[in-house]
Every structure is written in C-alpha cells, then in structure tokens.
Amino acid sequence: SLCITRDRNKCILCGDCVRMCWEVQNVGAIDFAYRGSKMSISTIFAQPIAESDCIGCGQCSAVCPTGAIVVKSDRDRVWRELNDQNSKVIAQIAPAVRVAVNREFGLAEKENAMGRIVAALRRMGFDSIFDTSTGADLTVLEEAAELEKRLDQGENLPLFTSCCPAWINYCEKNYPELLSHISTCRSPMQMFGSVIKEQFKTSGKKIVHVAVMPCTAKKFEAARDEFKIDGVPMVDYVITTQELIRMIKEAGIVFGDLEPEAVDMPFGSMTGAGVIFGVTGGVTEAVIRRIAMDKTPGTLSSIAFSGVRGMDGIKEATVPYGNGERELKIAIVSGLKNADDLLQRITAGKHYDFVEVMACPGGCISGAGQPFTTLKGKENRGKGLYSADKLCSVKRSEENSLMMSLYKGLLKGRIHELLHVDYQGRKVEEK
Ligand code: SF4
Ligand code: SF4
C-alpha cells in the first residue's frame, strides 16, 4: 500500500498485528491464513493490502516486534529533490513530531525539539520550513465556523472532525451514511499544503512540498485525487518522524549540538491552539477556545479541566455555548474500536454536538510513524505538547495575526476551493 510494506521472511507469527487490527482498531484487514508450516498473516483472499479493508493507520507496524511490517519510506525521493538545483523544497512539521525525536538522540524526551528539527532540516537543504500548527489554526477557524452554522441550522449533528485520514477511510468504508456529518475542513496538513503551493507558485522553481508527520495514513491522504490540482498534489511527499530521524542520521548531523532555530516567514506565526492538535482532545480544546464567548484567561483553564484532556479512549465533556443558554455535548475518541463503540451509541439515539475522532490511541503522539515508546512515553509526549502550548504567547487561533492577512489576501474568494473538501468518492493512485 502507500502506507506500509512487509517482509514475510521476518514474520514470527506472534499475532500482535492481527490483535491490533481487530481488537484495538476494529478493522480486521489481516488475519492468520493457512495451517502448519504454511501459516502466514494475510488479507482476506490474499488481496493486495490497498484493496482490503485497511485504513492505513499503520498500527500493525507499530506493534510488530521484528520489522516484518514497516512504514513505506519516501526518504530516497526526498533526498533526490533536495539535491535537485531546480527544486524549491518546502517542509511543514506536524505538532506531534517535536515531542518524539529527542529520545532517539539521547536527549530529554518531553522537551520540545521543534527548534532543533528546523535547524536540522535547514542543514539538510530544505529551502523553507514551516509549522503545521499554522495550518491547524486555519482548521480551527473553519471548523468552529462550520460547527456554529450547523448548531444554528440544527443539521448534520454531531459534527465529526476530519483531521485524521485513517478515520475518514474507516468512515468511508464502514459508515458511508455518516459522511455528511464529517467536517468539510481539510486536515491541517492539506489546508497548509494548498496555501503553501499557492504562495510559492510564482517562485520560478519546481515547488516540492514535504510534510513531516507522525502518521502513515497521511501518505495515503496526500495521494488522494481531492488534494490534487491538474494531477499535481498539494503535498508531494509525506515522511514520518522515523524517516526524519533516519535522514538526520544519514546527513551526519549531531542533533544534540544544534542550536534551535525559528521557522520561516511568511508563515512564521502559530498559536498554542494549533500545537495541541497532536494529542487526543487537542482539536476539541482548540475549537472550544475559538467558540467560547468569554475570552478571559480563566476560560482557558476551565476548558482544559472540562474533561477534554487525558489519555482515556472515550471522553465526554459538556461546555456552555453562546451566552450560556445552551450546552454543547462533546465526545472525544481515539482508537477506532472506541470510535465504533461510540458510533453504535450515536446510531442508537445518543446525542452529541461535536465528536473528535483520532484513529491512533492517544492521538497523533501515538501515530505509527513515531518511534516506539511505552504508554508512559506517550503520556509524556502529550505533556510536552501542553507545555509547548503554555509557552505560546497566543493561545487562540483567531488571535493569530497571520490568519487575518491570509483571509484578506491569498484566501480571498477561495476559501472553499483551498480549505474544504467533499469526501464522497475515492480514487487513489499508487506512486
Ligand atoms: S506483528 Fe509482525 S511478526 Fe507478529 S505476526 Fe504480525 S507481521 Fe508477523
Ligand atoms: S491519529 Fe494522527 S497519526 Fe494516527 S492516523 Fe490519525 S492523523 Fe495519523
């Protein structure tokens, strides 16, 4: 598939991938096949994984102890582009990446490594480097507006988040009748992809846009027809955190010796709301910050303590809406078995206004593209993102001054074209 690849010779038939696929993700794309010495792990009727029920979350590769299932690598292609004088290579770095690289270089895990990652990418030859948190700020503004509109009209509630491409795949394959409930907002990576390609289209060079993500499903998302213009994708390559670490090592960079550096202009400003997208509950918290009428600092902590934080697979919260005359009922799920349990409750009549779904347990901090860590390690990554939020002087997406200039400039009259998507059909080509 576009996301994972496997080497049957390394498989020891432990079954961890099968249990993950069935019991945690409720997907059931792979299982044991045949008996005795012929036993292997296979899709149904040994069909190619891309044609199976696989949703690309990659969690099978995250639990495989032998490397029999691994994330497909795009490193060689990215190195080729970096060495091409005619290419302008632009990177965006997802929030969850900054709290997952340090341990691989013998540094404190919880510490925010964003500045050093930027410095490393510059030394590797990237021409411009941005933070996906900026794209997340756009997502917050668009998704909050969509939620308010649906609440006004009382239609298509609950609104499901749309940031996670594995969740979109799951919904398309298992609950197509719910697609109208999914937000039309593109994911932060794709929103930012459209903006970056638009901004640099007159640079005179071939624009190559590389997204550094914690995620395997993003490789699939970037290849979707919905995110191409005349066959050209808005995001050309997605490399995972693990691939980034390999590339830093391949370049001979001593990561710990790097002085942290800032991202580039003109997209150099982001908010704490965008940074917390990487942990379960983060999207919800950012959207509530946006729609809350009370903008005093006390509101930020009451939102944080409303039940949106923590690593539980299913969380519920109730927050005041408007002038307080109404309450919003919110659910936050991570792990697709949990999502499916919640969907059963919703189809049985339980009401929510807003539902955040992340396919990986704990959210993107646990993405299959991240280096392996324990549950404690994942919690530390989440804490690292909340600390990064605390250090941001601007905490609400609507207070990001860049947003206003984007809406008045590049996005004027083109918001739907560049920031939204209609998930109805699905055609994906292999690279
Ligand atoms: S987790 Fe890896 S080693 Fe275990 S059965 Fe699956 S592919 Fe084989
Ligand atoms: S939760 Fe995050 S890392 Fe996992 S599949 Fe979804 S977007 Fe990717």
Short mmCIF file of N, CA and C in Angstrom, two decimals, residues 2 55 162 164-173 179 186 189-190 217-229 231-235 421-431:
data_model
loop_
_atom_site.label_atom_id
_atom_site.label_comp_id
_atom_site.label_asym_id
_atom_site.label_seq_id
_atom_site.Cartn_x
_atom_site.Cartn_y
_atom_site.Cartn_z
N LEU A 2 0.26 2.41 -0.03
CA LEU A 2 1.03 3.65 0.03
C LEU A 2 1.64 3.86 1.40
N ILE A 55 -7.16 0.72 6.59
CA ILE A 55 -7.43 2.15 6.56
C ILE A 55 -6.12 2.96 6.68
N SER A 162 -12.32 16.04 10.99
CA SER A 162 -11.85 15.47 9.72
C SER A 162 -10.33 15.49 9.59
N CYS A 164 -8.09 13.40 10.73
CA CYS A 164 -7.40 12.10 10.71
C CYS A 164 -7.80 11.31 9.47
N PRO A 165 -6.88 11.10 8.53
CA PRO A 165 -7.24 10.41 7.28
C PRO A 165 -7.60 8.95 7.47
N ALA A 166 -7.07 8.31 8.54
CA ALA A 166 -7.44 6.91 8.78
C ALA A 166 -8.90 6.83 9.22
N TRP A 167 -9.34 7.79 10.01
CA TRP A 167 -10.75 7.86 10.43
C TRP A 167 -11.64 8.11 9.21
N ILE A 168 -11.21 8.99 8.31
CA ILE A 168 -12.00 9.25 7.10
C ILE A 168 -12.14 7.94 6.30
N ASN A 169 -11.02 7.22 6.15
CA ASN A 169 -11.07 5.93 5.44
C ASN A 169 -12.05 4.97 6.10
N TYR A 170 -11.98 4.92 7.43
CA TYR A 170 -12.84 4.00 8.19
C TYR A 170 -14.30 4.34 7.96
N CYS A 171 -14.61 5.62 8.00
CA CYS A 171 -15.99 6.07 7.82
C CYS A 171 -16.46 5.77 6.39
N GLU A 172 -15.59 6.05 5.42
CA GLU A 172 -15.97 5.78 4.02
C GLU A 172 -16.28 4.31 3.80
N LYS A 173 -15.49 3.44 4.46
CA LYS A 173 -15.66 2.01 4.21
C LYS A 173 -16.76 1.38 5.05
N LEU A 179 -21.03 10.21 6.23
CA LEU A 179 -20.06 11.13 5.62
C LEU A 179 -20.52 12.59 5.65
N ARG A 186 -10.49 20.49 5.30
CA ARG A 186 -9.32 19.65 5.03
C ARG A 186 -8.51 19.53 6.32
N MET A 189 -2.67 19.54 7.53
CA MET A 189 -1.61 19.31 6.53
C MET A 189 -2.07 19.73 5.15
N GLN A 190 -3.31 19.36 4.79
CA GLN A 190 -3.79 19.66 3.44
C GLN A 190 -4.17 21.13 3.29
N ALA A 217 -1.03 7.18 7.56
CA ALA A 217 -2.21 7.43 6.72
C ALA A 217 -2.10 8.73 5.94
N LYS A 218 -1.25 9.64 6.41
CA LYS A 218 -1.07 10.91 5.69
C LYS A 218 -0.46 10.67 4.32
N LYS A 219 0.30 9.58 4.16
CA LYS A 219 0.87 9.26 2.84
C LYS A 219 -0.27 8.98 1.87
N PHE A 220 -1.28 8.29 2.37
CA PHE A 220 -2.46 7.99 1.56
C PHE A 220 -3.25 9.27 1.28
N GLU A 221 -3.42 10.08 2.34
CA GLU A 221 -4.20 11.32 2.20
C GLU A 221 -3.58 12.22 1.12
N ALA A 222 -2.26 12.36 1.16
CA ALA A 222 -1.59 13.26 0.20
C ALA A 222 -1.80 12.81 -1.24
N ALA A 223 -2.05 11.49 -1.42
CA ALA A 223 -2.20 10.96 -2.78
C ALA A 223 -3.64 10.97 -3.27
N ARG A 224 -4.57 11.42 -2.43
CA ARG A 224 -5.98 11.42 -2.84
C ARG A 224 -6.22 12.43 -3.97
N ASP A 225 -7.10 12.07 -4.89
CA ASP A 225 -7.42 12.97 -6.01
C ASP A 225 -7.98 14.31 -5.54
N GLU A 226 -8.70 14.27 -4.41
CA GLU A 226 -9.32 15.51 -3.91
C GLU A 226 -8.27 16.58 -3.61
N PHE A 227 -7.02 16.15 -3.37
CA PHE A 227 -5.99 17.10 -2.97
C PHE A 227 -4.95 17.30 -4.06
N LYS A 228 -5.42 17.16 -5.32
CA LYS A 228 -4.54 17.42 -6.46
C LYS A 228 -5.19 18.48 -7.34
N ILE A 229 -4.35 19.29 -7.97
CA ILE A 229 -4.84 20.21 -9.00
C ILE A 229 -4.11 19.85 -10.28
N GLY A 231 -3.63 17.02 -11.44
CA GLY A 231 -2.78 15.86 -11.18
C GLY A 231 -1.60 16.13 -10.27
N VAL A 232 -1.41 17.41 -9.88
CA VAL A 232 -0.26 17.74 -9.02
C VAL A 232 -0.73 17.82 -7.57
N PRO A 233 -0.13 17.00 -6.68
CA PRO A 233 -0.59 17.02 -5.28
C PRO A 233 -0.15 18.29 -4.55
N MET A 234 -0.97 18.69 -3.57
CA MET A 234 -0.62 19.86 -2.74
C MET A 234 0.53 19.50 -1.78
N VAL A 235 0.59 18.23 -1.42
CA VAL A 235 1.71 17.74 -0.61
C VAL A 235 2.38 16.64 -1.43
N VAL A 421 -13.19 20.24 1.48
CA VAL A 421 -13.20 19.06 0.62
C VAL A 421 -14.54 18.36 0.78
N ASP A 422 -14.94 17.66 -0.26
CA ASP A 422 -16.18 16.90 -0.21
C ASP A 422 -15.82 15.42 -0.32
N TYR A 423 -15.85 14.70 0.80
CA TYR A 423 -15.49 13.28 0.76
C TYR A 423 -16.69 12.46 0.30
N GLN A 424 -16.75 12.15 -0.98
CA GLN A 424 -17.85 11.31 -1.45
C GLN A 424 -17.29 10.08 -2.16
N GLY A 425 -16.60 10.32 -3.26
CA GLY A 425 -15.99 9.19 -3.95
C GLY A 425 -14.56 9.07 -3.49
N ARG A 426 -13.86 8.02 -3.89
CA ARG A 426 -12.46 7.93 -3.53
C ARG A 426 -11.67 7.19 -4.59
N LYS A 427 -10.68 7.89 -5.14
CA LYS A 427 -9.80 7.26 -6.12
C LYS A 427 -8.37 7.60 -5.72
N VAL A 428 -7.55 6.62 -5.53
CA VAL A 428 -6.17 6.87 -5.15
C VAL A 428 -5.25 6.10 -6.08
N GLU A 429 -4.23 6.79 -6.58
CA GLU A 429 -3.29 6.11 -7.48
C GLU A 429 -2.04 5.74 -6.72
N GLU A 430 -1.47 4.59 -7.06
CA GLU A 430 -0.17 4.20 -6.50
C GLU A 430 0.89 5.07 -7.13
N LYS A 431 1.93 5.47 -6.34
CA LYS A 431 3.03 6.24 -6.93
C LYS A 431 3.90 5.34 -7.76
#
